Coordinates of C-alpha atoms in Angstrom, one line a residue:
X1 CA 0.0 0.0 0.0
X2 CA 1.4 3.1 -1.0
X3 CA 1.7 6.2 1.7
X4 CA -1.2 8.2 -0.4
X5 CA -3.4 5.0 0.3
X6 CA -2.5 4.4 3.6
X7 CA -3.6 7.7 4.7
X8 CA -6.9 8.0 2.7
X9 CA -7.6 4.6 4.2
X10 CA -7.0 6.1 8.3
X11 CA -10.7 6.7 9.8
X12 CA -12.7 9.3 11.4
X13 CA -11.4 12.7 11.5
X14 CA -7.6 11.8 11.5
X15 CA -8.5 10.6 7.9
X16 CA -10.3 13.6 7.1
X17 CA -7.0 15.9 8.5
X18 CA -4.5 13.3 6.9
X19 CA -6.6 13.3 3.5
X20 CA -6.8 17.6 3.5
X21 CA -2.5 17.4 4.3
X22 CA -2.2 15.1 1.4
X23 CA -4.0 17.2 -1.3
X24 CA -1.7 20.3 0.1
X25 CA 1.4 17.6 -0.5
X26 CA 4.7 19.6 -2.8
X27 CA 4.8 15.9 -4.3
X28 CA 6.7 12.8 -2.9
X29 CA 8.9 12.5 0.0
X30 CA 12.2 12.3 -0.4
X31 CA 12.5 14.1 -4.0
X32 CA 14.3 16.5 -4.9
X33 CA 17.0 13.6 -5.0
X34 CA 19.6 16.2 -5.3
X35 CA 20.1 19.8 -6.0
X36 CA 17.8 20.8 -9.3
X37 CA 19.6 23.3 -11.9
X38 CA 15.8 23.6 -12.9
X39 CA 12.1 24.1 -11.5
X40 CA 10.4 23.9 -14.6
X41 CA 10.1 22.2 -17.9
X42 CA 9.1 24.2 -21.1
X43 CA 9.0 21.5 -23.8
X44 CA 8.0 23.0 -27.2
X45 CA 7.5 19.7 -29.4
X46 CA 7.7 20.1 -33.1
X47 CA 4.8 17.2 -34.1
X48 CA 5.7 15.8 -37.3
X49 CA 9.5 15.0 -37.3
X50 CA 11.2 18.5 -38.6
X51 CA 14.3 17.8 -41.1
X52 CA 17.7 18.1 -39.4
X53 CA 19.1 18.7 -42.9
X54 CA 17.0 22.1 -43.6
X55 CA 17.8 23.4 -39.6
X56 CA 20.5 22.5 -37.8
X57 CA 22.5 19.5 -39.4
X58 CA 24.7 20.8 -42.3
X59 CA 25.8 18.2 -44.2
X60 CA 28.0 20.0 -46.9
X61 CA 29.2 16.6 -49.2
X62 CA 25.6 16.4 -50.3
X63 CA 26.3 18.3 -53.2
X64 CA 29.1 15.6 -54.2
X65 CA 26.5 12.9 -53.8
X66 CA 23.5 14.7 -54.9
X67 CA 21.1 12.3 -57.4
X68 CA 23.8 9.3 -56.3
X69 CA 21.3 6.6 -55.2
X70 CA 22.1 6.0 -50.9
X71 CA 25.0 3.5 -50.7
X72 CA 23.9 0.2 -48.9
X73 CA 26.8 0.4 -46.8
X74 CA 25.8 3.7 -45.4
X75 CA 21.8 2.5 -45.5
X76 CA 23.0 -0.8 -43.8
X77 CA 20.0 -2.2 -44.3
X78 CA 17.4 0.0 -42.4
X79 CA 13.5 -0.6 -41.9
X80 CA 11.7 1.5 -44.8
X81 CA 8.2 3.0 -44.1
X82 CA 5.3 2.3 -46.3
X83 CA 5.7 5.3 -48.6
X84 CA 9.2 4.7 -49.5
X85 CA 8.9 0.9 -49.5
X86 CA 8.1 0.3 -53.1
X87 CA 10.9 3.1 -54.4
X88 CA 13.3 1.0 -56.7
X89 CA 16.1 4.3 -55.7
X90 CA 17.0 6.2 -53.0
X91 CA 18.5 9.6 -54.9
X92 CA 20.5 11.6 -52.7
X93 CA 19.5 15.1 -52.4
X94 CA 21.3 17.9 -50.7
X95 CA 19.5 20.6 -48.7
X96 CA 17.9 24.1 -50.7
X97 CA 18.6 26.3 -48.1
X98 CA 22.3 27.7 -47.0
X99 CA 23.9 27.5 -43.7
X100 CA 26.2 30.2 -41.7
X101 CA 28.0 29.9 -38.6
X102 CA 26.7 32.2 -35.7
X103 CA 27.8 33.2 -32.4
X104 CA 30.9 32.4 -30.4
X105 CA 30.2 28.8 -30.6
X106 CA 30.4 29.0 -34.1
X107 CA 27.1 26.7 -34.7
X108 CA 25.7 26.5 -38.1
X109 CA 22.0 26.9 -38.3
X110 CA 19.9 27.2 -41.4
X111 CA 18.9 30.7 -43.1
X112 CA 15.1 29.0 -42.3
X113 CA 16.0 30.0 -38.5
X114 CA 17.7 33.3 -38.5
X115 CA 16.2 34.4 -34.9
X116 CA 17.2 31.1 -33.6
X117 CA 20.4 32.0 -35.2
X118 CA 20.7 34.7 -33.3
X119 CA 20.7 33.4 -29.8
X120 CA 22.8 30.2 -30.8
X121 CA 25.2 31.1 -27.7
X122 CA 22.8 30.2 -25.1
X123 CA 21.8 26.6 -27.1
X124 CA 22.8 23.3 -26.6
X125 CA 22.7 21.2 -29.5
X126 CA 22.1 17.2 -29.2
X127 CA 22.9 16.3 -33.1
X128 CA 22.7 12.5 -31.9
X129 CA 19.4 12.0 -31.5
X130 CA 17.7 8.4 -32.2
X131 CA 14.7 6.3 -31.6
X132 CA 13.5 2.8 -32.5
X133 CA 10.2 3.9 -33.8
X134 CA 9.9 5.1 -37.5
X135 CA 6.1 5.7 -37.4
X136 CA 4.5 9.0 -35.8
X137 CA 2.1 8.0 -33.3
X138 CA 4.3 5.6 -31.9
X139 CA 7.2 7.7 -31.8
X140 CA 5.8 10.8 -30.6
X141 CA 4.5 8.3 -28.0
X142 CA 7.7 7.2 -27.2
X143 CA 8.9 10.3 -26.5
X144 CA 5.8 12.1 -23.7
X145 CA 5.6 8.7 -22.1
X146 CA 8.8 6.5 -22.3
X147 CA 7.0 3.7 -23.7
X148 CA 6.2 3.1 -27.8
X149 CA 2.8 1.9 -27.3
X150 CA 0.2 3.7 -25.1
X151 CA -1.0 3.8 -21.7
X152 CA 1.7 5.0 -20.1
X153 CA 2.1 8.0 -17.9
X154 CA 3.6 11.2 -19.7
X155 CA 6.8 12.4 -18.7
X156 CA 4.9 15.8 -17.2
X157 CA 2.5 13.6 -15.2
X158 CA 5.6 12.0 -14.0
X159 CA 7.2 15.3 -13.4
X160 CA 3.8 16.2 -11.5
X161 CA 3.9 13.1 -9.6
X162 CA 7.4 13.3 -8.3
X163 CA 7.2 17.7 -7.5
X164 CA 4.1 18.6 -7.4
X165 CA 2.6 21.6 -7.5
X166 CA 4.5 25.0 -7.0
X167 CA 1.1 27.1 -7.2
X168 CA -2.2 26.5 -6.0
X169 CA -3.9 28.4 -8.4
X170 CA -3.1 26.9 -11.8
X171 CA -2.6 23.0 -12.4
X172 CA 1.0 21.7 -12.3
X173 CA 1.1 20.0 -16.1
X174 CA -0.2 22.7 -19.1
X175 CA -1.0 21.6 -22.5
X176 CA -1.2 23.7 -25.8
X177 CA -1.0 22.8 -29.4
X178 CA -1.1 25.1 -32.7
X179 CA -1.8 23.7 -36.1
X180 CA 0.5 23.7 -38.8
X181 CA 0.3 26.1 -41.7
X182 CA -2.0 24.5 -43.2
X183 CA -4.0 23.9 -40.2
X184 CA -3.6 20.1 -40.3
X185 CA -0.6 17.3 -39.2
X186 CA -0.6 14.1 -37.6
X187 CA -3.0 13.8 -35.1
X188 CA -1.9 14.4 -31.1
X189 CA -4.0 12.1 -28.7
X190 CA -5.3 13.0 -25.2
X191 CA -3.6 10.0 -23.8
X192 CA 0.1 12.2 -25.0
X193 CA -0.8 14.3 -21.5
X194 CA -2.8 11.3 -19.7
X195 CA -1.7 9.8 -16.2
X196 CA -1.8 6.1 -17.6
X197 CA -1.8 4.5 -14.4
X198 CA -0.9 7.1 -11.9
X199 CA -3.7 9.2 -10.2
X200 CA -5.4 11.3 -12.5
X201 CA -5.1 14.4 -11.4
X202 CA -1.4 14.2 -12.3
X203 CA -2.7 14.3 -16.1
X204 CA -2.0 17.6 -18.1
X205 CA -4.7 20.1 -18.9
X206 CA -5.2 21.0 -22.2
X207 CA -5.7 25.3 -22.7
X208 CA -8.1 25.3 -25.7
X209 CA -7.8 28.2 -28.1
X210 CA -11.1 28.8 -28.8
X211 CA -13.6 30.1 -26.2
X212 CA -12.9 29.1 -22.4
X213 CA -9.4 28.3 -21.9
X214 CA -10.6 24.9 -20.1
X215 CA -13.8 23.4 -20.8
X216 CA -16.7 24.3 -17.6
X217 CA -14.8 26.8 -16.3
X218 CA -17.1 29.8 -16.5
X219 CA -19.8 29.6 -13.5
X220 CA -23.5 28.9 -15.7
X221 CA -25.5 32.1 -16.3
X222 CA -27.4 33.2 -12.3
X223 CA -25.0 31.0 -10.3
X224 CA -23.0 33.3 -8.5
X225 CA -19.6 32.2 -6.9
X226 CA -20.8 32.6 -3.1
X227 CA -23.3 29.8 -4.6
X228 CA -20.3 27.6 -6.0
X229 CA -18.4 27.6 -3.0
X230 CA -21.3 26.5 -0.6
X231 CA -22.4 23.9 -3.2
X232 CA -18.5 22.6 -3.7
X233 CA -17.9 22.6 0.3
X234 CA -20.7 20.1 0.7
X235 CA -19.9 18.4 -2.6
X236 CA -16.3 17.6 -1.3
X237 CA -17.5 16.6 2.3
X238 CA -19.6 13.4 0.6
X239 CA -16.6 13.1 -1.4
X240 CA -14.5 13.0 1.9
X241 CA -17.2 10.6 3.1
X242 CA -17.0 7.9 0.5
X243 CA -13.0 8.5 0.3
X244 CA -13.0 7.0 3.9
X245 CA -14.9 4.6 3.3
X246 CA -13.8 2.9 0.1
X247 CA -10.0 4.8 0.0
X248 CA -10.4 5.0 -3.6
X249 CA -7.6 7.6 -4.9
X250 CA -9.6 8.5 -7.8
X251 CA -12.0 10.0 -5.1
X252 CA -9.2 12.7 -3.8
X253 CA -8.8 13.2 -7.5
X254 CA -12.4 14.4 -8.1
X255 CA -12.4 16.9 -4.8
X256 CA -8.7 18.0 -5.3
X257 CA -9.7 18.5 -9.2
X258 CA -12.9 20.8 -8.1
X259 CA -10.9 22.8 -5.8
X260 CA -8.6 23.2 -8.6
X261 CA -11.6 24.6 -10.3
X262 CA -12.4 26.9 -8.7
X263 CA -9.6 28.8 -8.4
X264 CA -8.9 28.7 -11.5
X265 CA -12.1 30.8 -12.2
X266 CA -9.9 33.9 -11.1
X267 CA -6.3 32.4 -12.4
X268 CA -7.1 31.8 -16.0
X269 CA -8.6 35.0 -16.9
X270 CA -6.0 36.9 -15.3
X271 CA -3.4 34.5 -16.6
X272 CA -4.9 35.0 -20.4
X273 CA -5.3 38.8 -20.2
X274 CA -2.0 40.3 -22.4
X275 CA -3.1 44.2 -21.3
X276 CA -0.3 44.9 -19.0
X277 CA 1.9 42.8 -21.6
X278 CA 4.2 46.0 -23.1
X279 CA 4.5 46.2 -27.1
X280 CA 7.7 45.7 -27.1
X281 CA 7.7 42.2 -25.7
X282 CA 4.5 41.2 -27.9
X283 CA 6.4 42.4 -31.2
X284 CA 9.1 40.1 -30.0
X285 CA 7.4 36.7 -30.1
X286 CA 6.1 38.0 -33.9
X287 CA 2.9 39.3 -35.6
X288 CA 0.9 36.0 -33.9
X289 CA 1.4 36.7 -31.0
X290 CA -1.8 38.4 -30.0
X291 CA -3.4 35.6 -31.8
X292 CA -5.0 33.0 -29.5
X293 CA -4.1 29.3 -30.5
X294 CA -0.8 30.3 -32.5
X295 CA 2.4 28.8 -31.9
X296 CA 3.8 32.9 -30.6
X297 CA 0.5 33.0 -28.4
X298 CA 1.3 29.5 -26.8
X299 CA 5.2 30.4 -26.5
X300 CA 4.5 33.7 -24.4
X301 CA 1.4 31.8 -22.6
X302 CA 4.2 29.4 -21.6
X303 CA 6.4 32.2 -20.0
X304 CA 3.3 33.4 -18.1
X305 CA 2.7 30.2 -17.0
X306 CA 5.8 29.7 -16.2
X307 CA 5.6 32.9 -14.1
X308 CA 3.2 32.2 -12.1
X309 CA 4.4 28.6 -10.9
X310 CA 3.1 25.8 -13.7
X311 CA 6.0 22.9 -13.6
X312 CA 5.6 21.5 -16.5
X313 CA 4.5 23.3 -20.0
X314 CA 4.0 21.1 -23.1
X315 CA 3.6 23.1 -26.6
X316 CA 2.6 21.2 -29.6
X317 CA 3.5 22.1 -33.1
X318 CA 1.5 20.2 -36.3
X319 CA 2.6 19.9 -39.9
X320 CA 6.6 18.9 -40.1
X321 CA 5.6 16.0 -41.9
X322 CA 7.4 16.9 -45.3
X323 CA 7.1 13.6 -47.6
X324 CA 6.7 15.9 -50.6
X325 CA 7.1 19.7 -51.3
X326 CA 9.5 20.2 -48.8
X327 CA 11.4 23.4 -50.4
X328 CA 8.2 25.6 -50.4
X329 CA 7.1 23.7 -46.8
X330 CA 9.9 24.3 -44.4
X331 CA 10.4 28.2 -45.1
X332 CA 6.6 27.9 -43.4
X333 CA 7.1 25.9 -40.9
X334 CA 10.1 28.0 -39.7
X335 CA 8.8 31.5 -40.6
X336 CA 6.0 30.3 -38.0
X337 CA 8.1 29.2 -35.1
X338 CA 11.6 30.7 -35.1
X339 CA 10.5 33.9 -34.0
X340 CA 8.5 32.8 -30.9
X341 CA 11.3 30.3 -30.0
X342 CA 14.4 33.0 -29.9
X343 CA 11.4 35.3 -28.3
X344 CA 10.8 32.6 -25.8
X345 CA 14.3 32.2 -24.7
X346 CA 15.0 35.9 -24.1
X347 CA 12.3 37.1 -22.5
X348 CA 13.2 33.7 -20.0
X349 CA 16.5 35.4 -19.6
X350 CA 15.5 39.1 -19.2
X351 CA 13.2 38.0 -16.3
X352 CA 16.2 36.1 -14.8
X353 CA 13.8 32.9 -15.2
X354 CA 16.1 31.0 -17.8
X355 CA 18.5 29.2 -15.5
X356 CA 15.5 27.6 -13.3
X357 CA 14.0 26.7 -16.4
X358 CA 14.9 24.3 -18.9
X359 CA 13.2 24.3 -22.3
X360 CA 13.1 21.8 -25.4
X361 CA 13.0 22.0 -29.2
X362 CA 12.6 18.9 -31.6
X363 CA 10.0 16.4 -33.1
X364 CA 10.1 12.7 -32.7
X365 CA 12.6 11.7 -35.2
X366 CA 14.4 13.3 -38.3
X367 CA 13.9 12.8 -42.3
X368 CA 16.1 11.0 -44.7
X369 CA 18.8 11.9 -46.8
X370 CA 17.2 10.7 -49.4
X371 CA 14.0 11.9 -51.5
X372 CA 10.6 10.0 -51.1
X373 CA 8.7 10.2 -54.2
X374 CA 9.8 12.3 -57.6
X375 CA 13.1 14.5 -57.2
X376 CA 12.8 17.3 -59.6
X377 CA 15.3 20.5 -59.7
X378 CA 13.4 22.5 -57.7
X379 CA 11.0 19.9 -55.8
X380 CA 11.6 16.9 -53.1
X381 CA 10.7 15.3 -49.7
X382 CA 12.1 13.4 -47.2
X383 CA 10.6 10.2 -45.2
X384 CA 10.6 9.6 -41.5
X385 CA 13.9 8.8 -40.2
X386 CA 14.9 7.5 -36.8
X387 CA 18.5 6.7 -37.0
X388 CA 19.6 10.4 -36.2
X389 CA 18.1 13.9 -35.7
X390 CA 19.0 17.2 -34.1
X391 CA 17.2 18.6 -31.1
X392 CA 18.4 21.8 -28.5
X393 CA 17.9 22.3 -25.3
X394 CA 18.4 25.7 -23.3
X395 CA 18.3 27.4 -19.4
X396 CA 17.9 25.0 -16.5
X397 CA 21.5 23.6 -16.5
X398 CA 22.1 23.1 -20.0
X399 CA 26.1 24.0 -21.2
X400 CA 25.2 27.0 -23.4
X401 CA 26.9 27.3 -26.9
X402 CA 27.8 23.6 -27.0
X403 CA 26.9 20.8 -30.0
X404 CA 26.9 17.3 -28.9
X405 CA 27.5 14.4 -31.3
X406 CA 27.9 14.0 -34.7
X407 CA 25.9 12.1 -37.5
X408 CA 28.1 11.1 -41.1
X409 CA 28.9 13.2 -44.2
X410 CA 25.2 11.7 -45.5
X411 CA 23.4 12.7 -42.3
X412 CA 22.4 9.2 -41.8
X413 CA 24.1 7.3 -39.3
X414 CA 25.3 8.2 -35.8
X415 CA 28.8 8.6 -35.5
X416 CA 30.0 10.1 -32.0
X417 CA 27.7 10.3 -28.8
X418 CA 25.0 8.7 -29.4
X419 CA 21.7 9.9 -27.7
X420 CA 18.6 7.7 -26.9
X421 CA 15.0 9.0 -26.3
X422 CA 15.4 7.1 -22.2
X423 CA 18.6 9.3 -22.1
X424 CA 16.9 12.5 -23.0
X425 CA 14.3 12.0 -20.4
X426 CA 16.7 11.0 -17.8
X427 CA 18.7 14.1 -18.4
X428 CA 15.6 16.1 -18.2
X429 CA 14.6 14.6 -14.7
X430 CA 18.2 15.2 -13.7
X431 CA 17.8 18.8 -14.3
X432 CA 14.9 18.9 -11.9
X433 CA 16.6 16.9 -9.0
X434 CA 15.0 13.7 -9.9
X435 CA 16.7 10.5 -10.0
X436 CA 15.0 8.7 -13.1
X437 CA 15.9 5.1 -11.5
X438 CA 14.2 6.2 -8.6
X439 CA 11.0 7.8 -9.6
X440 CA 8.6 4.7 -9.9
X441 CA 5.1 3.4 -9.6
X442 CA 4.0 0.4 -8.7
X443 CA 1.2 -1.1 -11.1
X444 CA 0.0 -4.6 -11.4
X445 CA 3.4 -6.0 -9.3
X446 CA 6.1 -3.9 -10.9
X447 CA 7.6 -1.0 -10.6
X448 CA 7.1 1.4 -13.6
X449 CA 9.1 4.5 -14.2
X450 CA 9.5 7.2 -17.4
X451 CA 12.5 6.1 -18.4
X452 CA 11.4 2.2 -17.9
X453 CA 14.5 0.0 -18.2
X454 CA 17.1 2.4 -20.0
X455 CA 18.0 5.7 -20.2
X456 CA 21.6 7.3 -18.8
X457 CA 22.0 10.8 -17.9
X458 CA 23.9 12.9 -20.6
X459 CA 26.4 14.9 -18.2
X460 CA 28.0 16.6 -21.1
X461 CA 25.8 18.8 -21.8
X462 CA 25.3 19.9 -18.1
X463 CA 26.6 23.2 -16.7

């Protein structure tokens, strides 16, 4: 039985006390594990699996190679996906777009990302990224959860589990997602943000970007809030009733999710009003960002949430999946989040909020060398590719101005440092004074935990 049960299970009004203590609970006992370098997670996930050939991996032999069909000795024999399966070549094509390097570091990024250019210095590139999953849902799967098929907790659940709650007002785990540019991408689940087996009120909430931020909210038309408090106050004291009576933990859920409620009748609106935000720091994230539900709108959301105590913030971005008319579909892509990114990570650092918080940037695997489909002079795409991709990671303890690993002259294999999705999450934990071997559930006799039986901290990239 674990210590959450054990309470909910005492009697009487030492159950009622114990029960009101838990739901106040800053997370498990025992964690932090050590000193965090962070307190929060922003994670900006770019759904779709964004080309590290067009951003951040410049592979300058391509031109040597280009229209050469992909040596088998470099392919080695790799798992195809259904759309390049039945392709009787594998023409190389070199990236469109040029590449400069920037900053002291001297890291070349694409002319796609010129305001992510621009703060390259406080960047840590992982080049080494790779996964086992060459398929979306699975992968993207793979990456919020630790596990490649679902039902699993999400890594901010986990986070939420383990820390809890640094504000009482907003919940601990916030969910956004803008659409691509052309409004559409591969779908993003619920279950991406769901607690799998843990509680449920560890699960993320998702910020919608049309009408009330969250669903029920707003108080129905005549019911003022004097009204809603007497009516929760006797709601939660059957709740309390039946709680000691069966100690079911879904029960503390329900009356710690109505409280949460409540007060977030007064905490979203103020959280969602931009008034006192100045001009200058709206022009910063770009023309969108006045614009509920755009990529710029969620990326200065996710500093005010981050403001005002939220521990973990999960953006969502559609439509990287470039099979086909890459050329004219990156420059989109890019033109809609390198501004808001660069934005994001600045205005972190002006509010002396960057080294307590560690933020993100990447998609759940990378694109081939190769074309999919008809390569023409000025068209091509690229299929899903798992072997290697690029991601960067920022604030919370990350070595600034820094690249880590290296792929080969075709951008298709691995060839120092490798980096594993279980190591990425472990090295996020780390940063927030979590031990990923010791953050576990038990669920139907084992113990689970995010990273489930791999995963190594990357302490090269640490500060």
């Amino acid at each position: 039985m674990t210590r959450r049960q054990l309470l909910q299970r005492i009697p009487g009004a030492l159950g009622t006390a114990a029960l009101s203590d838990l739901l106040k609970a800053e997370g498990l006992s025992g964690l932090p594990h050590h000193k965090p370098t962070a307190k929060r997670v922003i994670y900006l996930f770019q759904s779709g699996g964004p080309s590290q050939m067009e951003t951040f991996d410049y592979k300058p032999r391509l031109v040597e190679f280009q229209n050469q069909d992909l040596p088998e000795s470099v392919r080695q024999g790799q798992r195809l996906t259904t759309m390049s399966a039945s392709q009787s070549s594998f023409p190389i094509v070199p990236s469109k777009f040029s590449f400069a390097k920037h900053g002291q570091s001297g890291a070349l990024v694409s002319e796609l990302l010129p305001k992510t250019a621009g703060i390259a210095d406080k960047l840590t590139f992982v080049k080494s990224m790779f996964t086992e999953q060459i398929n979306h849902d699975p992968a993207v799967t793979y990456f919020q959860t630790g596990f490649q098929i679902a039902g699993r907790p999400s890594m901010g659940s986990w986070v939420s589990y383990g820390l809890g709650a640094e504000t009482k007002d907003l919940p601990a785990f916030v969910v956004m997602i803008s659409p691509g540019s052309n409004g559409t991408g591969q779908p993003l689940y619920d279950r991406l943000w769901g607690s799998g087996f843990l509680p449920t009120r560890y699960q993320g909430v998702k910020f919608r970007s049309v009408g009330d931020p969250v669903l029920y909210l707003t108080s129905p038309q005549g019911f003022p809030d004097e009204n809603r408090r007497t009516y929760l106050d006797t709601l939660n004291s059957m709740n309390r009733l039946k709680l000691e009576e069966t100690g079911d933990p879904e029960i503390s859920t329900r009356i710690a999710q109505y409280e949460m409620a409540f007060r977030m009748q007064t905490s979203v609106p103020e959280l969602t009003d931009l008034s006192k935000e100045s001009a200058t720091v709206l022009d910063s994230y770009g023309p969108d960002a006045r614009k509920p539900g755009t990529f710029a709108y969620n990326c200065l959301m996710a500093r005010r949430l981050a403001e005002r105590g939220v521990r973990f913030i999960q953006l969502y971005h559609r439509d990287w999946d470039h099979h086909g008319g890459l050329p004219a579909g990156m420059p989109k892509m890019c033109n809609q989040t390198d501004q808001a990114s660069a934005a994001l990570i600045q205005d972190l650092e002006q509010r002396g909020m960057l080294d307590d918080t560690l933020v993100i940037w990447g998609g759940e695997f990378g694109r081939t060398v190769y074309c999919q489909g008809r390569l023409t002079k000025d068209d091509y795409g690229r299929d899903h590719h798992p072997r290697c991709f690029t991601v960067w990671l920022a604030g919370g303890g990350m070595k600034p101005g820094m690249t880590w690993g290296a792929t080969d002259d075709y951008g298709y294999n691995i060839t120092e440092n490798p980096v594993h999705v279980h190591d990425l999450q472990a090295t996020i934990l780390h940063c927030l004074g979590i031990d990923h071997k010791r953050l576990t559930y038990q669920f139907q006799g084992r113990h689970f935990r995010l990273t489930d039986v791999g995963g190594n901290v990357v302490e090269e990239i640490l500060a």
